[in-house]
PDB file of C-alpha atoms in Angstrom:
ATOM      1  CA  MET A   1      29.523 -13.611  14.806  1.00 44.00           C
ATOM      2  CA  CYS A   2      30.610 -17.012  16.008  1.00 47.00           C
ATOM      3  CA  ILE A   3      28.657 -19.356  18.274  1.00 47.00           C
ATOM      4  CA  ARG A   4      30.701 -18.274  21.302  1.00 51.00           C
ATOM      5  CA  ASP A   5      29.948 -14.602  20.643  1.00 56.00           C
ATOM      6  CA  SER A   6      26.277 -15.477  20.180  1.00 59.00           C
ATOM      7  CA  SER A   7      26.171 -17.353  23.502  1.00 63.00           C
ATOM      8  CA  ASP A   8      27.843 -14.461  25.290  1.00 69.00           C
ATOM      9  CA  THR A   9      25.411 -12.002  23.728  1.00 67.00           C
ATOM     10  CA  MET A  10      22.414 -14.141  24.706  1.00 62.00           C
ATOM     11  CA  ARG A  11      23.737 -14.528  28.253  1.00 66.00           C
ATOM     12  CA  GLU A  12      24.289 -10.794  28.646  1.00 71.00           C
ATOM     13  CA  ALA A  13      20.900  -9.906  27.190  1.00 67.00           C
ATOM     14  CA  SER A  14      19.069 -12.426  29.353  1.00 64.00           C
ATOM     15  CA  GLU A  15      20.879 -11.303  32.507  1.00 69.00           C
ATOM     16  CA  GLN A  16      19.910  -7.697  31.776  1.00 71.00           C
ATOM     17  CA  ARG A  17      16.280  -8.790  31.598  1.00 68.00           C
ATOM     18  CA  GLY A  18      16.481 -10.856  34.764  1.00 70.00           C
ATOM     19  CA  LEU A  19      16.084 -14.223  33.049  1.00 67.00           C
ATOM     20  CA  GLN A  20      17.262 -17.201  35.077  1.00 69.00           C
ATOM     21  CA  GLY A  21      18.524 -20.695  34.291  1.00 73.00           C
ATOM     22  CA  ASP A  22      20.999 -22.242  31.897  1.00 78.00           C
ATOM     23  CA  VAL A  23      21.639 -20.859  28.436  1.00 78.00           C
ATOM     24  CA  HIS A  24      18.873 -23.000  26.905  1.00 81.00           C
ATOM     25  CA  GLU A  25      16.272 -21.859  29.424  1.00 82.00           C
ATOM     26  CA  ARG A  26      17.332 -18.242  28.972  1.00 78.00           C
ATOM     27  CA  ALA A  27      17.227 -18.619  25.194  1.00 82.00           C
ATOM     28  CA  GLU A  28      13.690 -20.010  25.402  1.00 85.00           C
ATOM     29  CA  ASP A  29      12.659 -17.122  27.672  1.00 83.00           C
ATOM     30  CA  ALA A  30      14.240 -14.630  25.266  1.00 81.00           C
ATOM     31  CA  LEU A  31      12.331 -16.157  22.346  1.00 87.00           C
ATOM     32  CA  ILE A  32       9.094 -15.803  24.288  1.00 87.00           C
ATOM     33  CA  LEU A  33       9.925 -12.168  25.026  1.00 85.00           C
ATOM     34  CA  MET A  34      10.666 -11.488  21.351  1.00 88.00           C
ATOM     35  CA  SER A  35       7.488 -13.265  20.267  1.00 89.00           C
ATOM     36  CA  ASP A  36       5.432 -11.228  22.754  1.00 89.00           C
ATOM     37  CA  PHE A  37       7.088  -8.035  21.531  1.00 90.00           C
ATOM     38  CA  ALA A  38       6.345  -8.858  17.907  1.00 90.00           C
ATOM     39  CA  ARG A  39       2.717  -9.721  18.726  1.00 90.00           C
ATOM     40  CA  ASP A  40       2.252  -6.520  20.754  1.00 90.00           C
ATOM     41  CA  ALA A  41       3.803  -4.497  17.917  1.00 92.00           C
ATOM     42  CA  GLY A  42       1.420  -6.077  15.404  1.00 93.00           C
ATOM     43  CA  ILE A  43       4.177  -7.805  13.444  1.00 95.00           C
ATOM     44  CA  PRO A  44       2.789 -10.775  11.488  1.00 95.00           C
ATOM     45  CA  SER A  45       4.087 -14.151  12.627  1.00 93.00           C
ATOM     46  CA  ARG A  46       2.395 -16.480  10.144  1.00 95.00           C
ATOM     47  CA  LEU A  47       2.882 -16.729   6.387  1.00 97.00           C
ATOM     48  CA  ARG A  48      -0.884 -16.537   5.878  1.00 97.00           C
ATOM     49  CA  GLU A  49      -0.939 -13.207   7.727  1.00 96.00           C
ATOM     50  CA  ILE A  50       1.165 -11.688   4.944  1.00 97.00           C
ATOM     51  CA  GLY A  51      -0.958 -13.143   2.159  1.00 97.00           C
ATOM     52  CA  ILE A  52       0.975 -16.307   1.297  1.00 97.00           C
ATOM     53  CA  PRO A  53      -1.543 -18.940   0.163  1.00 98.00           C
ATOM     54  CA  ARG A  54      -1.076 -22.472   1.461  1.00 98.00           C
ATOM     55  CA  GLU A  55      -0.958 -23.682  -2.129  1.00 98.00           C
ATOM     56  CA  ALA A  56       2.282 -21.723  -2.678  1.00 98.00           C
ATOM     57  CA  ILE A  57       4.215 -23.634  -0.037  1.00 98.00           C
ATOM     58  CA  ARG A  58       5.399 -26.486  -2.269  1.00 97.00           C
ATOM     59  CA  ARG A  59       6.643 -24.022  -4.892  1.00 97.00           C
ATOM     60  CA  MET A  60       8.377 -21.966  -2.191  1.00 97.00           C
ATOM     61  CA  ALA A  61      10.031 -25.088  -0.743  1.00 97.00           C
ATOM     62  CA  THR A  62      11.285 -26.101  -4.174  1.00 97.00           C
ATOM     63  CA  ALA A  63      12.718 -22.632  -4.757  1.00 96.00           C
ATOM     64  CA  ALA A  64      14.302 -22.553  -1.289  1.00 95.00           C
ATOM     65  CA  SER A  65      15.961 -25.928  -1.867  1.00 93.00           C
ATOM     66  CA  GLY A  66      18.005 -24.269  -4.605  1.00 91.00           C
ATOM     67  CA  GLU A  67      19.441 -21.693  -2.179  1.00 88.00           C
ATOM     68  CA  LYS A  68      22.967 -23.092  -1.964  1.00 85.00           C
ATOM     69  CA  ARG A  69      24.603 -20.177  -0.134  1.00 86.00           C
ATOM     70  CA  LEU A  70      22.554 -20.785   3.024  1.00 82.00           C
ATOM     71  CA  LEU A  71      21.757 -24.475   2.786  1.00 86.00           C
ATOM     72  CA  GLY A  72      25.291 -25.346   1.729  1.00 84.00           C
ATOM     73  CA  ASN A  73      26.647 -23.997   5.013  1.00 85.00           C
ATOM     74  CA  ASN A  74      24.140 -25.858   7.165  1.00 86.00           C
ATOM     75  CA  PRO A  75      25.387 -29.069   8.797  1.00 90.00           C
ATOM     76  CA  LYS A  76      21.967 -30.668   8.219  1.00 90.00           C
ATOM     77  CA  THR A  77      20.861 -31.626   4.743  1.00 91.00           C
ATOM     78  CA  PHE A  78      17.323 -30.417   3.976  1.00 93.00           C
ATOM     79  CA  THR A  79      15.075 -32.109   1.455  1.00 94.00           C
ATOM     80  CA  ILE A  80      12.256 -30.266  -0.260  1.00 96.00           C
ATOM     81  CA  GLU A  81       9.911 -32.114   2.090  1.00 97.00           C
ATOM     82  CA  ASP A  82      11.864 -30.854   5.136  1.00 96.00           C
ATOM     83  CA  ILE A  83      11.615 -27.286   3.896  1.00 96.00           C
ATOM     84  CA  GLU A  84       7.941 -27.745   3.106  1.00 98.00           C
ATOM     85  CA  LYS A  85       7.302 -28.863   6.715  1.00 98.00           C
ATOM     86  CA  ILE A  86       9.045 -25.727   7.997  1.00 97.00           C
ATOM     87  CA  TYR A  87       6.858 -23.548   5.768  1.00 98.00           C
ATOM     88  CA  LEU A  88       3.717 -25.460   6.762  1.00 98.00           C
ATOM     89  CA  ASN A  89       4.544 -24.891  10.426  1.00 97.00           C
ATOM     90  CA  ALA A  90       4.944 -21.192   9.671  1.00 97.00           C
ATOM     91  CA  TRP A  91       1.731 -20.996   7.666  1.00 97.00           C
TER      92      TRP A  91
END
């Protein structure tokens, strides 16, 4: 799926749900809807909710930094510290 396809899909999905505004506002509304759905369904949203100890985050960030298939295609370069911050926010 390319970015254009993704934008079209998001627009169509948000229009079906009656979301208003530009694509960014609709995307934010869609994320809220998905988050509410996950919460209502009892789906964990935090790493600690699935038993990941905070102490494991540095090791996880180091391991993730070696994932070249995904990180190599990202226009932003991520340091281990960047990845660690993402994990800490998710913890």
